[in-house]
Amino acid sequence: MKKFFVLILIIAFSCTKKDVFEEDKQIIINPIAKCENGFAGEYPCNNYDLLTHITLDQLGGTAGNDCWGWVDPATSKEYAIMCTNQGTTFIDISDPANAIVLGTLNTKTVNSSWRDVKVRNGIAYIVSEATDHGMQVFNLEKLKNISDPPLTFTEDAFYDGFGSAHNIVINEESGFAYAVGTKTFNGGPHFIDINTPFRPKEAGGYAEGNYSHDAQVVTYQGPDTAYTDKEILIGSNETEVIIVDVTDKENPVKISSIAYPNIGYTHQGWFTDDFKYFLLGDELDEQNFGGKTRTIIFDFTDLDNPLLHFEHFGATDAIDHNGYVKGNLFYQANYTAGVRILDISSIENKNINEIGYFDTHPENDISGFDGAWNVYPYLPSGNIIISDINRGLFVIRKSKS
């Protein structure tokens, strides 16, 4: 009888643990505002719920800009990295409804409206257009086991090979970072070897393509077999898109370039996963030429001969800023129209469809420079980070069907 009673206790305890675990998982994905009847709280939406919102006051800045994400490989905890005009703030969003602002790494010099961060192997690399800011290097392992947040962090290394920079790009496979919009290399990409992360060193640059506002750098595995395993940079260079082989850092070679109709400001773009197509956003075309949000899609099947594939026009007048591909979806930060989610599964047939959105700027959808700056869609949980210039950090998630 005693053995039977102990067995019952063990079963009951096991069930209780399972129930708690299931509840914990449910807490992680429970929205604070479901998208119902076109709104999640005050925010217009379609198919995406609000999991958390952290204001600029809580983040310690007065204007937001870039964001990125990191997953601790040891614990699977998810973190948001939010840049503001005053610094870079780190937030534990493993349980979004109970997100924790862990602390801030202050700007290296002065405040700036432009700050950008990327991550490789648990290290964050931060640049800014602030005078003499250089590149801050921050070990994300510091975010573990913080008992009394928020803290004021210090950088773990500093790179002074340039002063200000508009943006930073990292090829995580090769271990090279590319600062763009510096005063070195004519504003073109400035190469940095970060394979030894706390001792970054200059590795050259590319000045022939003029100022590069943004870029993507990949180890190429696409249809153009002449460049298989080569390190390829796609630069968004104000008036054109440029394709450069940067495998040999001492001798980068331009492959080709391409322009397109009604150029306002060639801003930022991203490859499809198969490297066949490149989706580009122009930051000034909506203002300069009118019309709805335009995405320009190039056919990059032949890197030596890039082609304009087609143009997609969205549902609002908002300006598209940064966009990223994940599988068959394109996540596009559209300033006043928030983040738009586009199905690109039929891109080969010149067909893109909007399947959802979350509008962090409910006042209007005009072609102005308020609202969503960036979106980070790569967290394993499916949660999506948004940085908003006026309202801070948002975490959203696709609504349950």
CSV table of C-alpha atoms in Angstrom, one decimal:
chain,number,residue,atom,x,y,z
A,1,MET,CA,0.0,0.0,0.0
A,2,LYS,CA,2.9,2.4,0.9
A,3,LYS,CA,4.6,1.6,-2.4
A,4,PHE,CA,1.3,2.3,-4.3
A,5,PHE,CA,0.9,5.7,-2.5
A,6,VAL,CA,4.5,6.7,-3.4
A,7,LEU,CA,3.9,5.7,-7.0
A,8,ILE,CA,0.7,7.9,-7.1
A,9,LEU,CA,2.8,10.8,-5.7
A,10,ILE,CA,5.4,10.4,-8.4
A,11,ILE,CA,2.8,10.3,-11.2
A,12,ALA,CA,1.1,13.4,-9.8
A,13,PHE,CA,4.3,15.3,-9.5
A,14,SER,CA,5.3,14.3,-13.0
A,15,CYS,CA,2.0,15.5,-14.4
A,16,THR,CA,2.2,18.8,-12.4
A,17,LYS,CA,5.7,19.4,-13.8
A,18,LYS,CA,4.5,18.8,-17.4
A,19,ASP,CA,1.5,21.1,-16.8
A,20,VAL,CA,3.8,23.8,-15.6
A,21,PHE,CA,6.1,23.3,-18.5
A,22,GLU,CA,3.2,23.6,-20.9
A,23,GLU,CA,2.0,26.7,-19.2
A,24,ASP,CA,5.5,28.2,-19.4
A,25,LYS,CA,5.6,27.5,-23.1
A,26,GLN,CA,2.2,29.1,-23.4
A,27,ILE,CA,3.3,32.2,-21.5
A,28,ILE,CA,6.2,32.6,-23.9
A,29,ILE,CA,3.9,32.9,-26.9
A,30,ASN,CA,0.9,34.5,-25.3
A,31,PRO,CA,0.2,38.0,-26.8
A,32,ILE,CA,-0.4,41.0,-24.7
A,33,ALA,CA,-2.7,42.1,-27.5
A,34,LYS,CA,-4.2,39.8,-30.1
A,35,CYS,CA,-4.8,41.0,-33.6
A,36,GLU,CA,-8.6,41.1,-33.6
A,37,ASN,CA,-10.8,43.0,-36.0
A,38,GLY,CA,-7.8,44.7,-37.6
A,39,PHE,CA,-6.2,45.9,-34.3
A,40,ALA,CA,-3.9,44.7,-31.6
A,41,GLY,CA,-4.6,47.3,-28.9
A,42,GLU,CA,-4.1,50.6,-30.7
A,43,TYR,CA,-2.0,49.2,-33.5
A,44,PRO,CA,-3.4,48.2,-36.9
A,45,CYS,CA,-2.6,44.7,-37.8
A,46,ASN,CA,-3.3,41.7,-40.0
A,47,ASN,CA,-2.4,38.1,-38.8
A,48,TYR,CA,0.2,39.3,-36.3
A,49,ASP,CA,-0.2,39.7,-32.5
A,50,LEU,CA,1.7,42.0,-30.1
A,51,LEU,CA,3.8,40.1,-27.6
A,52,THR,CA,5.5,43.0,-25.9
A,53,HIS,CA,6.3,46.7,-26.3
A,54,ILE,CA,9.1,48.5,-24.5
A,55,THR,CA,9.1,52.3,-24.8
A,56,LEU,CA,12.1,54.6,-25.5
A,57,ASP,CA,12.0,55.8,-21.9
A,58,GLN,CA,12.5,52.2,-20.7
A,59,LEU,CA,15.3,51.8,-23.3
A,60,GLY,CA,17.1,55.0,-22.2
A,61,GLY,CA,16.9,56.9,-25.5
A,62,THR,CA,14.8,59.5,-27.2
A,63,ALA,CA,14.8,58.1,-30.7
A,64,GLY,CA,15.1,54.5,-31.9
A,65,ASN,CA,16.9,53.2,-35.0
A,66,ASP,CA,18.4,49.7,-35.7
A,67,CYS,CA,17.7,46.4,-34.0
A,68,TRP,CA,19.0,42.8,-34.2
A,69,GLY,CA,18.7,39.6,-32.2
A,70,TRP,CA,20.7,36.9,-30.5
A,71,VAL,CA,20.0,33.4,-29.2
A,72,ASP,CA,22.2,32.0,-26.5
A,73,PRO,CA,23.3,28.6,-27.8
A,74,ALA,CA,23.7,27.2,-24.3
A,75,THR,CA,20.2,28.1,-23.0
A,76,SER,CA,18.2,29.0,-26.1
A,77,LYS,CA,17.3,32.3,-24.5
A,78,GLU,CA,16.4,35.0,-26.9
A,79,TYR,CA,17.6,38.6,-26.7
A,80,ALA,CA,16.7,41.7,-28.6
A,81,ILE,CA,19.4,44.3,-29.3
A,82,MET,CA,17.9,47.8,-29.7
A,83,CYS,CA,19.8,50.8,-30.8
A,84,THR,CA,18.8,54.3,-29.9
A,85,ASN,CA,20.3,57.8,-30.4
A,86,GLN,CA,22.1,57.4,-27.1
A,87,GLY,CA,23.4,53.8,-27.1
A,88,THR,CA,22.7,50.1,-27.5
A,89,THR,CA,20.3,48.4,-25.1
A,90,PHE,CA,20.0,44.6,-24.5
A,91,ILE,CA,16.7,43.0,-23.6
A,92,ASP,CA,15.9,39.4,-22.5
A,93,ILE,CA,12.8,38.5,-24.5
A,94,SER,CA,12.7,34.8,-23.8
A,95,ASP,CA,9.3,35.5,-22.1
A,96,PRO,CA,8.2,38.5,-24.1
A,97,ALA,CA,5.3,39.4,-21.8
A,98,ASN,CA,7.9,39.7,-19.0
A,99,ALA,CA,10.8,41.1,-21.0
A,100,ILE,CA,13.7,42.4,-19.0
A,101,VAL,CA,15.8,45.4,-20.0
A,102,LEU,CA,19.3,44.1,-18.9
A,103,GLY,CA,21.3,47.2,-19.6
A,104,THR,CA,22.8,49.6,-22.1
A,105,LEU,CA,26.2,50.2,-23.8
A,106,ASN,CA,26.4,53.9,-24.2
A,107,THR,CA,27.5,55.6,-27.4
A,108,LYS,CA,31.2,55.8,-27.7
A,109,THR,CA,31.3,59.6,-28.2
A,110,VAL,CA,28.1,61.7,-28.8
A,111,ASN,CA,24.5,60.9,-29.6
A,112,SER,CA,23.4,60.1,-33.2
A,113,SER,CA,20.3,59.3,-35.0
A,114,TRP,CA,22.2,56.5,-36.8
A,115,ARG,CA,23.5,53.4,-35.0
A,116,ASP,CA,23.7,49.9,-36.3
A,117,VAL,CA,24.5,46.5,-34.8
A,118,LYS,CA,25.2,43.0,-36.1
A,119,VAL,CA,26.1,39.8,-34.3
A,120,ARG,CA,28.5,36.9,-34.9
A,121,ASN,CA,29.2,34.0,-32.5
A,122,GLY,CA,27.9,35.8,-29.5
A,123,ILE,CA,29.7,39.1,-30.1
A,124,ALA,CA,27.9,42.3,-31.1
A,125,TYR,CA,29.6,44.8,-33.3
A,126,ILE,CA,28.2,48.4,-33.2
A,127,VAL,CA,28.9,51.4,-35.4
A,128,SER,CA,27.3,54.9,-35.6
A,129,GLU,CA,27.5,58.1,-37.5
A,130,ALA,CA,28.5,59.8,-34.3
A,131,THR,CA,31.9,61.5,-34.7
A,132,ASP,CA,34.9,59.3,-33.9
A,133,HIS,CA,32.6,56.5,-32.8
A,134,GLY,CA,34.5,53.6,-34.4
A,135,MET,CA,33.3,50.1,-33.8
A,136,GLN,CA,32.4,48.9,-30.4
A,137,VAL,CA,32.8,45.2,-29.7
A,138,PHE,CA,30.5,43.7,-26.9
A,139,ASN,CA,30.5,40.2,-25.5
A,140,LEU,CA,26.9,39.0,-25.3
A,141,GLU,CA,27.9,36.4,-22.7
A,142,LYS,CA,27.6,39.3,-20.2
A,143,LEU,CA,23.9,39.1,-20.5
A,144,LYS,CA,23.7,35.9,-18.6
A,145,ASN,CA,22.9,35.8,-14.9
A,146,ILE,CA,22.3,39.6,-14.4
A,147,SER,CA,20.8,39.9,-10.9
A,148,ASP,CA,20.1,43.7,-10.7
A,149,PRO,CA,19.2,45.1,-14.1
A,150,PRO,CA,19.5,47.5,-15.8
A,151,LEU,CA,23.2,47.9,-15.9
A,152,THR,CA,25.5,50.3,-17.7
A,153,PHE,CA,27.8,48.1,-19.8
A,154,THR,CA,31.3,48.7,-21.0
A,155,GLU,CA,32.7,47.5,-24.4
A,156,ASP,CA,35.1,44.6,-24.5
A,157,ALA,CA,37.2,45.9,-27.5
A,158,PHE,CA,37.2,48.8,-29.8
A,159,TYR,CA,38.2,49.3,-33.4
A,160,ASP,CA,39.4,52.7,-34.5
A,161,GLY,CA,40.2,52.1,-38.2
A,162,PHE,CA,37.4,54.6,-39.1
A,163,GLY,CA,35.6,57.3,-37.2
A,164,SER,CA,31.9,57.4,-38.1
A,165,ALA,CA,30.1,54.7,-40.2
A,166,HIS,CA,26.6,54.5,-41.4
A,167,ASN,CA,26.2,50.7,-41.2
A,168,ILE,CA,27.9,47.4,-40.6
A,169,VAL,CA,27.5,44.1,-42.4
A,170,ILE,CA,28.9,40.7,-41.3
A,171,ASN,CA,29.4,37.5,-43.3
A,172,GLU,CA,29.1,35.1,-40.4
A,173,GLU,CA,30.7,32.3,-42.4
A,174,SER,CA,33.9,34.0,-43.3
A,175,GLY,CA,34.3,36.1,-40.2
A,176,PHE,CA,34.7,39.4,-41.9
A,177,ALA,CA,32.8,42.6,-41.1
A,178,TYR,CA,32.2,45.3,-43.6
A,179,ALA,CA,31.6,48.9,-42.4
A,180,VAL,CA,29.9,51.1,-45.0
A,181,GLY,CA,29.5,54.8,-45.2
A,182,THR,CA,32.8,55.6,-43.5
A,183,LYS,CA,35.2,58.3,-44.5
A,184,THR,CA,37.7,55.6,-45.6
A,185,PHE,CA,37.7,54.0,-49.0
A,186,ASN,CA,35.6,56.7,-50.5
A,187,GLY,CA,32.7,55.6,-48.4
A,188,GLY,CA,32.8,52.1,-49.8
A,189,PRO,CA,33.0,49.0,-47.7
A,190,HIS,CA,35.8,48.9,-45.1
A,191,PHE,CA,36.9,45.3,-44.5
A,192,ILE,CA,37.5,44.1,-40.9
A,193,ASP,CA,38.8,40.7,-39.9
A,194,ILE,CA,36.8,39.6,-36.8
A,195,ASN,CA,37.9,36.0,-36.6
A,196,THR,CA,39.7,37.0,-33.4
A,197,PRO,CA,36.7,39.0,-32.1
A,198,PHE,CA,38.4,41.1,-29.4
A,199,ARG,CA,41.3,41.9,-31.7
A,200,PRO,CA,39.6,43.1,-34.9
A,201,LYS,CA,42.0,44.2,-37.6
A,202,GLU,CA,41.7,46.1,-40.9
A,203,ALA,CA,41.7,43.8,-44.0
A,204,GLY,CA,41.4,46.4,-46.8
A,205,GLY,CA,38.5,47.9,-48.5
A,206,TYR,CA,36.8,48.8,-51.8
A,207,ALA,CA,36.7,52.4,-53.0
A,208,GLU,CA,35.8,52.1,-56.7
A,209,GLY,CA,32.1,51.8,-56.3
A,210,ASN,CA,31.8,55.1,-54.4
A,211,TYR,CA,29.7,55.5,-51.3
A,212,SER,CA,27.9,52.3,-50.1
A,213,HIS,CA,24.9,53.0,-48.0
A,214,ASP,CA,24.2,49.4,-47.1
A,215,ALA,CA,25.3,45.9,-48.3
A,216,GLN,CA,24.8,42.2,-48.0
A,217,VAL,CA,27.8,39.9,-48.1
A,218,VAL,CA,27.4,36.1,-48.6
A,219,THR,CA,29.4,33.0,-49.3
A,220,TYR,CA,27.8,32.4,-52.6
A,221,GLN,CA,26.0,29.1,-53.2
A,222,GLY,CA,23.7,30.2,-56.1
A,223,PRO,CA,23.0,29.3,-59.7
A,224,ASP,CA,26.0,31.1,-61.2
A,225,THR,CA,28.6,28.3,-60.7
A,226,ALA,CA,31.5,30.6,-61.7
A,227,TYR,CA,31.2,32.1,-58.2
A,228,THR,CA,30.4,29.1,-56.0
A,229,ASP,CA,32.1,29.5,-52.6
A,230,LYS,CA,33.2,33.1,-53.5
A,231,GLU,CA,32.5,35.9,-51.0
A,232,ILE,CA,30.2,38.2,-52.8
A,233,LEU,CA,29.2,41.7,-51.7
A,234,ILE,CA,26.0,43.3,-53.0
A,235,GLY,CA,26.2,47.1,-52.3
A,236,SER,CA,23.2,49.5,-52.3
A,237,ASN,CA,25.1,52.5,-53.5
A,238,GLU,CA,22.7,55.5,-53.7
A,239,THR,CA,22.2,55.3,-57.5
A,240,GLU,CA,22.9,51.7,-58.3
A,241,VAL,CA,23.3,48.2,-57.1
A,242,ILE,CA,26.9,46.9,-57.3
A,243,ILE,CA,28.1,43.3,-57.2
A,244,VAL,CA,31.7,42.8,-56.0
A,245,ASP,CA,33.8,39.6,-55.5
A,246,VAL,CA,35.6,40.4,-52.1
A,247,THR,CA,37.1,36.9,-51.7
A,248,ASP,CA,40.6,38.3,-52.0
A,249,LYS,CA,40.5,41.2,-49.6
A,250,GLU,CA,43.7,42.7,-51.2
A,251,ASN,CA,42.2,42.6,-54.6
A,252,PRO,CA,38.4,43.0,-54.6
A,253,VAL,CA,36.9,42.8,-58.1
A,254,LYS,CA,33.8,44.4,-59.5
A,255,ILE,CA,31.6,41.8,-61.2
A,256,SER,CA,28.8,44.1,-62.4
A,257,SER,CA,26.3,46.8,-61.5
A,258,ILE,CA,22.7,47.6,-62.3
A,259,ALA,CA,20.4,50.7,-62.1
A,260,TYR,CA,16.6,50.9,-62.5
A,261,PRO,CA,13.9,53.4,-63.4
A,262,ASN,CA,13.0,56.3,-61.1
A,263,ILE,CA,16.0,56.1,-58.7
A,264,GLY,CA,15.4,58.1,-55.6
A,265,TYR,CA,18.0,56.6,-53.2
A,266,THR,CA,19.2,53.0,-53.6
A,267,HIS,CA,19.0,52.0,-50.0
A,268,GLN,CA,19.1,48.3,-48.9
A,269,GLY,CA,18.4,44.9,-50.3
A,270,TRP,CA,18.5,41.1,-49.6
A,271,PHE,CA,19.0,37.9,-51.5
A,272,THR,CA,16.4,35.2,-51.7
A,273,ASP,CA,17.6,32.0,-50.0
A,274,ASP,CA,18.5,30.4,-53.3
A,275,PHE,CA,20.5,33.5,-54.4
A,276,LYS,CA,18.4,33.9,-57.6
A,277,TYR,CA,16.7,37.1,-56.8
A,278,PHE,CA,17.6,40.3,-54.9
A,279,LEU,CA,14.9,42.5,-53.4
A,280,LEU,CA,15.8,46.2,-53.1
A,281,GLY,CA,14.2,49.1,-51.3
A,282,ASP,CA,14.6,52.7,-52.6
A,283,GLU,CA,14.3,55.1,-49.7
A,284,LEU,CA,13.2,58.2,-51.7
A,285,ASP,CA,11.2,57.0,-54.7
A,286,GLU,CA,7.8,57.2,-52.9
A,287,GLN,CA,8.5,60.9,-52.0
A,288,ASN,CA,10.2,61.9,-55.3
A,289,PHE,CA,7.9,60.1,-57.7
A,290,GLY,CA,4.7,59.3,-55.8
A,291,GLY,CA,3.0,56.0,-55.9
A,292,LYS,CA,2.7,53.1,-53.4
A,293,THR,CA,5.6,51.4,-51.6
A,294,ARG,CA,7.8,50.0,-54.3
A,295,THR,CA,10.1,47.0,-54.0
A,296,ILE,CA,12.5,46.4,-57.0
A,297,ILE,CA,13.2,42.8,-57.7
A,298,PHE,CA,16.3,41.8,-59.7
A,299,ASP,CA,17.2,38.5,-61.3
A,300,PHE,CA,20.7,37.7,-60.2
A,301,THR,CA,20.9,34.2,-61.8
A,302,ASP,CA,23.9,35.5,-63.8
A,303,LEU,CA,26.0,37.8,-61.6
A,304,ASP,CA,27.8,39.1,-64.6
A,305,ASN,CA,24.5,40.1,-66.2
A,306,PRO,CA,21.9,41.2,-63.5
A,307,LEU,CA,18.5,42.0,-64.8
A,308,LEU,CA,15.5,43.9,-63.6
A,309,HIS,CA,12.9,41.2,-63.0
A,310,PHE,CA,9.8,43.3,-61.9
A,311,GLU,CA,8.5,45.9,-59.5
A,312,HIS,CA,6.1,45.2,-56.7
A,313,PHE,CA,3.8,48.0,-55.3
A,314,GLY,CA,2.4,47.7,-51.8
A,315,ALA,CA,-0.8,48.9,-50.3
A,316,THR,CA,0.3,52.2,-48.7
A,317,ASP,CA,2.3,55.3,-49.5
A,318,ALA,CA,4.9,54.5,-46.9
A,319,ILE,CA,8.6,54.5,-47.5
A,320,ASP,CA,10.3,51.1,-47.3
A,321,HIS,CA,13.5,51.1,-45.2
A,322,ASN,CA,15.0,47.7,-44.4
A,323,GLY,CA,13.9,44.2,-45.6
A,324,TYR,CA,15.0,40.6,-45.0
A,325,VAL,CA,14.2,37.3,-46.5
A,326,LYS,CA,13.4,34.2,-44.5
A,327,GLY,CA,12.3,31.3,-46.6
A,328,ASN,CA,9.4,32.3,-48.7
A,329,LEU,CA,8.6,35.4,-46.7
A,330,PHE,CA,10.0,38.9,-47.0
A,331,TYR,CA,9.8,41.1,-43.9
A,332,GLN,CA,9.9,44.8,-44.8
A,333,ALA,CA,10.1,47.7,-42.3
A,334,ASN,CA,8.0,50.4,-43.9
A,335,TYR,CA,8.4,53.4,-41.7
A,336,THR,CA,4.9,54.8,-41.1
A,337,ALA,CA,3.2,51.6,-42.2
A,338,GLY,CA,5.1,49.4,-39.8
A,339,VAL,CA,6.3,46.0,-40.8
A,340,ARG,CA,4.7,44.3,-43.9
A,341,ILE,CA,5.1,40.5,-44.5
A,342,LEU,CA,5.2,39.5,-48.1
A,343,ASP,CA,4.8,36.0,-49.6
A,344,ILE,CA,7.5,35.6,-52.3
A,345,SER,CA,7.0,32.0,-53.1
A,346,SER,CA,5.9,32.9,-56.6
A,347,ILE,CA,8.6,35.5,-57.2
A,348,GLU,CA,9.8,33.6,-60.3
A,349,ASN,CA,6.4,34.3,-61.8
A,350,LYS,CA,6.6,38.0,-60.9
A,351,ASN,CA,4.1,37.7,-58.2
A,352,ILE,CA,4.4,38.9,-54.6
A,353,ASN,CA,1.5,39.1,-52.1
A,354,GLU,CA,1.2,40.8,-48.7
A,355,ILE,CA,-0.1,38.2,-46.1
A,356,GLY,CA,0.2,40.3,-43.0
A,357,TYR,CA,1.4,43.4,-41.2
A,358,PHE,CA,1.8,45.1,-37.9
A,359,ASP,CA,1.7,48.9,-37.9
A,360,THR,CA,3.8,50.4,-35.1
A,361,HIS,CA,2.8,53.9,-36.3
A,362,PRO,CA,-1.0,54.1,-36.2
A,363,GLU,CA,-1.2,57.9,-36.9
A,364,ASN,CA,-0.9,57.6,-40.7
A,365,ASP,CA,0.8,55.7,-43.6
A,366,ILE,CA,2.3,58.8,-45.3
A,367,SER,CA,5.7,58.8,-47.1
A,368,GLY,CA,7.5,60.2,-44.1
A,369,PHE,CA,10.4,59.2,-41.8
A,370,ASP,CA,8.6,58.1,-38.6
A,371,GLY,CA,7.8,54.6,-37.5
A,372,ALA,CA,9.5,51.2,-38.1
A,373,TRP,CA,13.2,51.4,-38.8
A,374,ASN,CA,14.1,47.8,-38.8
A,375,VAL,CA,12.8,44.2,-38.4
A,376,TYR,CA,14.6,41.1,-37.3
A,377,PRO,CA,12.7,37.9,-38.3
A,378,TYR,CA,15.3,35.2,-37.5
A,379,LEU,CA,14.6,34.1,-34.0
A,380,PRO,CA,14.0,30.3,-33.7
A,381,SER,CA,10.8,30.9,-31.7
A,382,GLY,CA,9.2,32.7,-34.6
A,383,ASN,CA,9.0,35.9,-32.6
A,384,ILE,CA,9.8,39.0,-34.6
A,385,ILE,CA,11.7,42.1,-33.3
A,386,ILE,CA,10.8,45.6,-34.6
A,387,SER,CA,12.6,48.8,-33.8
A,388,ASP,CA,10.5,52.0,-34.1
A,389,ILE,CA,11.9,55.5,-34.2
A,390,ASN,CA,9.2,57.0,-32.1
A,391,ARG,CA,7.9,54.2,-29.9
A,392,GLY,CA,10.9,51.9,-29.2
A,393,LEU,CA,10.9,48.1,-29.3
A,394,PHE,CA,8.1,45.7,-30.3
A,395,VAL,CA,8.0,41.9,-30.4
A,396,ILE,CA,5.3,40.4,-32.6
A,397,ARG,CA,4.3,36.9,-33.6
A,398,LYS,CA,2.1,35.4,-36.3
A,399,SER,CA,-1.4,34.8,-35.0
A,400,LYS,CA,-2.6,31.3,-34.3
A,401,SER,CA,-5.0,30.1,-36.9
